[in-house]
Tab-separated table of C-alpha atoms and ligand atoms in Angstrom:
chain	number	residue	atom	x	y	z
A	1	MET	CA	126.298	120.529	146.519
A	2	ILE	CA	125.549	118.466	143.456
A	3	LEU	CA	128.397	117.817	141.040
A	4	ILE	CA	127.175	117.890	137.429
A	5	VAL	CA	129.834	116.328	135.258
A	6	GLY	CA	129.319	117.409	131.670
A	7	GLY	CA	126.981	120.165	132.819
A	8	ALA	CA	128.002	122.454	129.956
A	9	GLY	CA	126.505	120.051	127.423
A	10	TYR	CA	123.007	119.684	126.043
A	11	ILE	CA	121.267	117.533	128.650
A	12	GLY	CA	123.523	118.483	131.575
A	13	SER	CA	122.869	122.202	131.136
A	14	HIS	CA	119.100	121.649	131.121
A	15	LEU	CA	119.407	119.605	134.304
A	16	ASN	CA	121.508	122.369	135.850
A	17	LYS	CA	118.823	124.944	135.134
A	18	GLU	CA	115.998	122.812	136.544
A	19	ILE	CA	117.819	121.656	139.653
A	20	THR	CA	119.097	125.108	140.644
A	21	GLN	CA	115.580	126.457	140.215
A	22	ARG	CA	114.538	123.939	142.844
A	23	GLY	CA	117.061	125.268	145.323
A	24	TYR	CA	119.993	122.891	144.891
A	25	GLU	CA	123.534	124.261	144.682
A	26	THR	CA	125.581	122.900	141.803
A	27	VAL	CA	129.160	122.655	140.615
A	28	ILE	CA	129.594	122.117	136.885
A	29	PHE	CA	132.648	120.055	135.957
A	30	ASP	CA	133.350	120.115	132.223
A	31	ASN	CA	136.418	120.155	129.973
A	32	LEU	CA	134.486	122.097	127.298
A	33	SER	CA	135.564	119.641	124.590
A	34	TYR	CA	131.966	119.547	123.396
A	35	GLY	CA	130.215	121.659	126.034
A	36	HIS	CA	129.746	125.434	125.987
A	37	GLU	CA	130.774	127.688	128.839
A	38	ASP	CA	127.887	129.975	127.889
A	39	PHE	CA	125.511	127.179	128.870
A	40	VAL	CA	126.753	127.317	132.473
A	41	LYS	CA	124.343	130.031	133.535
A	42	TRP	CA	123.647	128.579	136.971
A	43	GLY	CA	125.861	127.204	139.728
A	44	THR	CA	129.665	127.297	139.853
A	45	PHE	CA	131.845	126.333	136.911
A	46	PHE	CA	134.968	124.183	137.420
A	47	LYS	CA	136.962	123.481	134.282
A	48	GLY	CA	138.414	120.017	134.558
A	49	ASP	CA	138.994	116.784	132.702
A	50	LEU	CA	137.900	113.343	133.819
A	51	GLY	CA	141.027	111.966	132.169
A	52	ASN	CA	143.053	113.720	134.878
A	53	ILE	CA	142.239	112.224	138.250
A	54	GLU	CA	143.828	115.183	140.059
A	55	ASP	CA	141.247	117.492	138.449
A	56	ILE	CA	138.517	115.302	139.899
A	57	ARG	CA	140.164	115.213	143.320
A	58	SER	CA	140.479	119.009	143.224
A	59	VAL	CA	136.786	119.614	142.639
A	60	PHE	CA	135.847	117.243	145.462
A	61	GLN	CA	138.345	118.939	147.794
A	62	LYS	CA	137.121	122.407	146.921
A	63	TYR	CA	133.376	121.829	147.280
A	64	PRO	CA	131.212	119.773	149.672
A	65	ILE	CA	129.906	117.365	147.031
A	66	GLU	CA	127.090	115.135	148.234
A	67	ALA	CA	126.011	113.499	144.955
A	68	VAL	CA	127.188	113.240	141.363
A	69	MET	CA	125.290	113.359	138.084
A	70	HIS	CA	127.365	112.215	135.148
A	71	PHE	CA	126.535	113.453	131.645
A	72	ALA	CA	130.019	113.727	130.145
A	73	ALA	CA	130.312	111.291	127.258
A	74	PHE	CA	130.992	111.126	123.564
A	75	THR	CA	127.746	110.272	121.785
A	76	TYR	CA	128.405	109.799	118.065
A	77	VAL	CA	127.503	106.194	117.335
A	78	GLY	CA	129.205	106.120	113.916
A	79	GLU	CA	132.405	107.584	115.308
A	80	SER	CA	132.387	104.983	118.091
A	81	VAL	CA	132.584	102.281	115.419
A	82	GLU	CA	135.457	104.007	113.619
A	83	ASP	CA	137.410	104.936	116.757
A	84	PRO	CA	136.300	102.681	119.624
A	85	GLN	CA	139.339	103.538	121.744
A	86	LYS	CA	138.204	107.164	121.934
A	87	TYR	CA	134.859	105.953	123.314
A	88	TYR	CA	136.134	103.368	125.759
A	89	MET	CA	138.763	105.773	127.122
A	90	ASN	CA	136.315	108.604	127.683
A	91	ASN	CA	133.031	106.899	128.375
A	92	VAL	CA	134.393	103.959	130.376
A	93	LYS	CA	137.884	104.695	131.725
A	94	ASN	CA	137.149	108.303	132.640
A	95	THR	CA	133.930	107.259	134.338
A	96	LEU	CA	135.955	104.788	136.409
A	97	ASN	CA	138.209	107.703	137.433
A	98	LEU	CA	135.161	109.622	138.588
A	99	LEU	CA	133.845	106.648	140.553
A	100	GLN	CA	137.289	106.094	142.082
A	101	VAL	CA	137.327	109.609	143.522
A	102	MET	CA	133.727	109.277	144.706
A	103	LEU	CA	134.750	106.182	146.668
A	104	GLU	CA	137.857	107.921	148.034
A	105	GLU	CA	135.660	110.786	149.189
A	106	ASP	CA	132.843	108.542	150.420
A	107	VAL	CA	130.248	110.137	148.110
A	108	LYS	CA	127.720	107.389	147.495
A	109	HIS	CA	124.945	108.795	145.263
A	110	PHE	CA	125.370	108.652	141.495
A	111	VAL	CA	122.959	109.393	138.636
A	112	PHE	CA	124.247	108.056	135.338
A	113	SER	CA	123.287	108.947	131.760
A	114	SER	CA	122.793	105.647	130.004
A	115	THR	CA	121.084	104.978	126.718
A	116	CYS	CA	118.621	102.835	124.822
A	117	ALA	CA	121.665	101.922	122.671
A	118	THR	CA	122.514	99.403	125.422
A	119	TYR	CA	119.598	97.276	124.145
A	120	GLY	CA	120.853	96.879	120.574
A	121	ASN	CA	118.331	95.784	117.969
A	122	PRO	CA	114.960	95.477	119.685
A	123	ILE	CA	113.260	92.122	119.731
A	124	GLU	CA	110.061	93.628	121.105
A	125	ILE	CA	108.448	97.064	121.148
A	126	PRO	CA	107.982	98.940	123.402
A	127	ILE	CA	111.344	98.227	124.990
A	128	THR	CA	111.154	97.670	128.739
A	129	GLU	CA	114.053	97.583	131.180
A	130	ASN	CA	113.917	93.773	131.049
A	131	HIS	CA	114.703	93.702	127.339
A	132	PRO	CA	118.016	91.886	126.710
A	133	GLN	CA	121.004	94.214	126.453
A	134	ASN	CA	123.006	93.349	123.348
A	135	PRO	CA	124.501	96.639	122.165
A	136	ILE	CA	125.684	96.694	118.560
A	137	ASN	CA	128.254	99.512	118.696
A	138	PRO	CA	131.073	100.637	121.031
A	139	TYR	CA	129.005	103.593	122.245
A	140	GLY	CA	126.254	101.307	123.562
A	141	LYS	CA	128.765	98.712	124.772
A	142	GLY	CA	130.680	101.311	126.779
A	143	LYS	CA	127.510	102.505	128.503
A	144	LEU	CA	126.549	98.913	129.303
A	145	ILE	CA	130.006	98.236	130.768
A	146	VAL	CA	129.524	101.190	133.122
A	147	GLU	CA	126.081	99.882	134.132
A	148	GLN	CA	127.694	96.544	134.996
A	149	VAL	CA	130.488	98.260	136.932
A	150	LEU	CA	127.849	100.183	138.882
A	151	LYS	CA	126.092	96.970	139.903
A	152	ASP	CA	129.380	95.567	141.234
A	153	TYR	CA	130.257	98.821	143.044
A	154	ASN	CA	126.820	98.830	144.606
A	155	ASP	CA	127.315	95.307	145.934
A	156	ALA	CA	130.922	95.757	147.054
A	157	TYR	CA	131.086	99.393	148.176
A	158	GLY	CA	127.483	100.428	148.753
A	159	LEU	CA	127.534	102.985	145.909
A	160	LYS	CA	123.883	103.852	145.230
A	161	TYR	CA	123.108	104.692	141.630
A	162	VAL	CA	120.303	105.317	139.209
A	163	SER	CA	121.068	104.611	135.583
A	164	LEU	CA	118.776	106.424	133.145
A	165	ARG	CA	118.464	104.958	129.669
A	166	TYR	CA	117.462	107.782	127.383
A	167	PHE	CA	115.653	107.394	124.107
A	168	ASN	CA	115.946	110.354	121.649
A	169	ALA	CA	116.590	113.543	123.617
A	170	ALA	CA	115.122	116.508	121.751
A	171	GLY	CA	113.725	120.019	122.154
A	172	ALA	CA	115.107	122.925	124.135
A	173	ASP	CA	114.585	124.951	127.266
A	174	ILE	CA	111.147	126.567	127.244
A	175	ASP	CA	112.738	130.034	127.736
A	176	SER	CA	115.318	129.410	124.964
A	177	GLU	CA	118.176	130.179	127.352
A	178	ILE	CA	119.949	126.973	126.359
A	179	GLY	CA	119.348	124.282	123.765
A	180	GLU	CA	120.917	121.790	121.435
A	181	LEU	CA	124.249	122.807	119.883
A	182	HIS	CA	126.429	119.994	118.627
A	183	ASP	CA	129.426	120.265	116.385
A	184	PRO	CA	129.156	118.363	114.161
A	185	GLU	CA	125.365	118.105	114.263
A	186	THR	CA	123.999	114.712	113.264
A	187	HIS	CA	120.584	114.663	114.925
A	188	LEU	CA	117.386	114.737	112.963
A	189	ILE	CA	115.488	117.657	114.506
A	190	PRO	CA	118.287	120.279	114.498
A	191	LEU	CA	119.179	119.282	110.939
A	192	ILE	CA	115.556	119.680	109.837
A	193	LEU	CA	115.533	123.100	111.481
A	194	ASP	CA	118.766	124.013	109.680
A	195	ALA	CA	116.911	123.251	106.453
A	196	ALA	CA	113.921	125.328	107.640
A	197	ALA	CA	116.263	128.237	108.408
A	198	GLY	CA	117.953	127.996	104.999
A	199	LYS	CA	121.242	126.860	106.553
A	200	ARG	CA	121.191	123.704	104.470
A	201	ASP	CA	119.453	122.856	101.231
A	202	ASP	CA	117.526	119.860	102.416
A	203	ILE	CA	117.112	117.145	104.991
A	204	LYS	CA	118.135	113.674	103.886
A	205	ILE	CA	115.777	110.892	104.873
A	206	PHE	CA	117.995	107.948	105.708
A	207	GLY	CA	115.983	105.034	104.328
A	208	THR	CA	112.420	104.918	103.020
A	209	ASP	CA	112.109	101.147	102.703
A	210	TYR	CA	111.861	100.147	106.348
A	211	ASP	CA	109.067	97.903	107.529
A	212	THR	CA	107.132	100.799	109.067
A	213	PRO	CA	103.855	102.430	107.946
A	214	ASP	CA	105.556	105.139	105.840
A	215	GLY	CA	108.846	103.310	105.272
A	216	THR	CA	110.940	105.638	107.456
A	217	CYS	CA	112.476	104.944	110.877
A	218	ILE	CA	110.419	105.488	114.005
A	219	ARG	CA	111.965	106.985	117.134
A	220	ASP	CA	110.798	107.973	120.601
A	221	TYR	CA	111.566	111.678	121.108
A	222	ILE	CA	111.692	112.902	124.680
A	223	HIS	CA	111.928	116.538	125.694
A	224	VAL	CA	115.225	117.476	127.317
A	225	THR	CA	113.510	119.295	130.214
A	226	ASP	CA	111.494	116.164	130.967
A	227	LEU	CA	114.776	114.253	131.013
A	228	ALA	CA	116.149	116.839	133.437
A	229	ASP	CA	113.136	116.360	135.720
A	230	ALA	CA	113.724	112.624	135.799
A	231	HIS	CA	117.279	113.218	137.028
A	232	ILE	CA	116.063	115.316	139.932
A	233	LEU	CA	113.528	112.644	140.840
A	234	ALA	CA	116.270	110.017	140.620
A	235	LEU	CA	118.480	112.027	142.955
A	236	GLU	CA	115.665	112.471	145.450
A	237	TYR	CA	114.835	108.782	145.202
A	238	LEU	CA	118.424	107.969	146.189
A	239	LYS	CA	118.421	110.552	148.985
A	240	ASN	CA	115.275	108.907	150.341
A	241	GLY	CA	117.021	105.555	150.528
A	242	GLY	CA	115.911	104.090	147.173
A	243	LYS	CA	117.832	101.048	145.966
A	244	SER	CA	120.138	101.198	142.974
A	245	ASP	CA	118.155	100.769	139.778
A	246	PHE	CA	117.849	101.601	136.087
A	247	PHE	CA	114.997	103.250	134.198
A	248	ASN	CA	114.031	103.975	130.613
A	249	LEU	CA	113.213	107.577	129.784
A	250	GLY	CA	111.114	107.932	126.684
A	251	ASN	CA	107.779	109.213	125.562
A	252	GLY	CA	106.200	105.875	124.791
A	253	ASN	CA	105.183	107.381	121.438
A	254	GLY	CA	107.005	106.813	118.213
A	255	PHE	CA	107.259	109.240	115.299
A	256	SER	CA	108.614	108.466	111.860
A	257	VAL	CA	111.232	110.632	110.149
A	258	LYS	CA	108.554	111.791	107.705
A	259	GLU	CA	106.169	112.675	110.533
A	260	VAL	CA	108.867	114.740	112.237
A	261	ILE	CA	109.585	116.613	108.997
A	262	ASP	CA	105.863	117.273	108.412
A	263	GLU	CA	105.429	118.564	111.946
A	264	ALA	CA	108.466	120.823	111.533
A	265	ARG	CA	106.949	122.231	108.336
A	266	ARG	CA	103.772	123.010	110.238
A	267	ILE	CA	105.485	124.597	113.238
A	268	THR	CA	108.004	126.658	111.284
A	269	GLY	CA	105.727	127.558	108.387
A	270	ARG	CA	108.778	127.074	106.161
A	271	LYS	CA	109.308	124.899	103.147
A	272	ILE	CA	111.631	122.083	104.105
A	273	LYS	CA	112.990	120.066	101.235
A	274	ALA	CA	113.332	116.376	102.049
A	275	THR	CA	115.490	114.120	99.899
A	276	GLU	CA	115.365	110.357	100.018
A	277	ALA	CA	118.751	108.836	100.819
A	278	PRO	CA	120.084	105.339	101.574
A	279	ARG	CA	119.712	103.807	105.010
A	280	ARG	CA	122.242	104.842	107.636
A	281	PRO	CA	124.109	101.725	108.809
A	282	GLY	CA	123.141	100.527	112.278
A	283	ASP	CA	119.720	102.195	112.455
A	284	PRO	CA	117.015	99.878	113.839
A	285	PRO	CA	113.636	100.500	112.126
A	286	ILE	CA	111.743	101.215	115.360
A	287	LEU	CA	112.877	102.317	118.819
A	288	ILE	CA	110.126	103.026	121.307
A	289	GLY	CA	110.611	102.749	125.039
A	290	SER	CA	108.267	101.974	127.853
A	291	SER	CA	108.870	104.380	130.739
A	292	LYS	CA	106.255	102.849	133.024
A	293	LYS	CA	108.873	101.925	135.582
A	294	ALA	CA	110.143	105.524	135.906
A	295	MET	CA	106.565	106.745	136.152
A	296	GLU	CA	105.668	104.246	138.853
A	297	ILE	CA	108.811	104.298	140.973
A	298	LEU	CA	110.245	107.778	140.414
A	299	LYS	CA	106.764	109.329	139.869
A	300	TRP	CA	108.074	110.840	136.658
A	301	LYS	CA	105.498	112.563	134.460
A	302	PRO	CA	106.740	114.039	131.180
A	303	LYS	CA	105.198	117.469	130.530
A	304	TYR	CA	106.284	118.181	126.965
A	305	TYR	CA	105.315	114.905	125.347
A	306	ASP	CA	103.737	116.468	122.244
A	307	LEU	CA	105.975	116.344	119.205
A	308	SER	CA	104.726	119.859	118.388
A	309	LYS	CA	106.004	121.201	121.729
A	310	ILE	CA	109.339	119.475	121.253
A	311	ILE	CA	109.791	120.990	117.801
A	312	GLU	CA	108.431	124.390	118.830
A	313	THR	CA	110.954	124.748	121.682
A	314	ALA	CA	113.755	123.502	119.426
A	315	TRP	CA	112.744	126.020	116.743
A	316	ASN	CA	112.614	128.946	119.185
A	317	TRP	CA	116.097	128.084	120.358
A	318	HIS	CA	117.344	127.502	116.824
A	319	ARG	CA	116.203	130.935	115.666
A	320	LYS	CA	117.829	132.550	118.665
A	321	LEU	CA	121.035	130.684	117.913
A	322	ILE	CA	121.135	131.868	114.347
A	323	ASN	CA	120.983	135.471	115.534
A	324	SER	CA	123.308	135.041	118.486
A	325	LYS	CA	126.991	135.025	119.134
A	326	PHE	CA	126.996	131.285	118.539
A	327	LYS	CA	126.544	132.090	114.879
A	328	ASN	CA	130.142	131.193	114.062
A	329	LYS	CA	129.890	127.828	115.755
A	330	PHE	CA	126.587	127.270	114.058
A	331	SER	CA	127.489	127.967	110.436
B	401	UDP	N1	117.865	110.739	110.308
B	401	UDP	C1	117.615	111.098	109.001
B	401	UDP	N2	118.331	112.121	108.445
B	401	UDP	C2	119.287	112.804	109.153
B	401	UDP	C3	119.533	112.439	110.511
B	401	UDP	C4	118.800	111.399	111.058
B	401	UDP	O1	116.772	110.499	108.337
B	401	UDP	O2	119.921	113.703	108.576
B	401	UDP	C5	117.088	109.648	110.926
B	401	UDP	C6	117.933	108.517	111.477
B	401	UDP	O3	118.179	107.573	110.480
B	401	UDP	C7	117.047	107.995	112.597
B	401	UDP	C8	116.271	109.212	113.075
B	401	UDP	O4	116.398	110.184	112.028
B	401	UDP	O5	116.113	107.070	112.086
B	401	UDP	C9	116.829	109.828	114.347
B	401	UDP	O6	118.242	109.982	114.173
B	401	UDP	P1	119.130	110.793	115.196
B	401	UDP	O7	120.535	110.813	114.637
B	401	UDP	O8	118.490	112.099	115.490
B	401	UDP	O9	119.067	109.959	116.540
B	401	UDP	P2	119.436	108.403	116.837
B	401	UDP	O10	118.149	107.649	116.688
B	401	UDP	O11	120.490	107.976	115.886
B	401	UDP	O12	119.900	108.450	118.246
């Protein structure tokens, strides 16, 4: 069985759907601090906390775990600056707990959710895996620390890992069974869709004076189901004896904030009011990743690379959410 830690969250739940559809059995370990039990529609749910090592031991004793995929992390960059301890405790210390139990149980395959935030401010675009890693906030630093720990555990204990450095995860399950639901929501696309749905008055554009063609920040949006596919390929790569490695996961295409808003207007057919606002501290002007390495080695091929498809799936999910029992969480 595959242990999906954080499998009740946004990316973990999409992975759970894809991997169970391919015949794998899964156990979802989540403390539901940010995840949603309703997102655990496949596999077996085990409520547990990585902060409590006995919870981790229990899940390994109960189920025949052969590999671990680790999605559980706090992901608010701004909050990580204000409260770094919260991030280092959860994203670093609790990950060490998980790895400790894996070693105790002799489980040696690990797929880790890393981030382009480990690179810091880019010195060249597109960003390849060889770009220097100089993270500029505790969120990115914590993820980099875990990557470094993984290298040492590989060398000392033979733990085989794949670390996946995501760019901007976006979109939702093509059947709208699951999707993005953060509280608080800070991400661009769901906030634009809130504005489209009349749940907020406008979308604020954080900075219009960047050195980019239209003055707004450019990001590389990658569909969450394509991310999920990459995890399955990474797992199979490890099962087939692949060496520990790290890979970028992005689209290779950048879209500006204004382009995303325009595309959302087109897809939703709604008026979306955009208001110019000051820059958000810590935002690099352009983040675009090269995913050539994942394509060559893992044979990854993103299917939903069109921005229109990303926004369309997000919008379908968003409308369903508004009408669903999540309404209270949403408003
Ligand atoms: N952004 C924005 N208004 C918002 C939220 C985000 O202009 O209300 C911009 C943000 O400055 C960044 C891009 O949208 O350039 C993507 O931000 P998001 O928070 O979705 O992802 P991040 O790049 O921070 O991981």
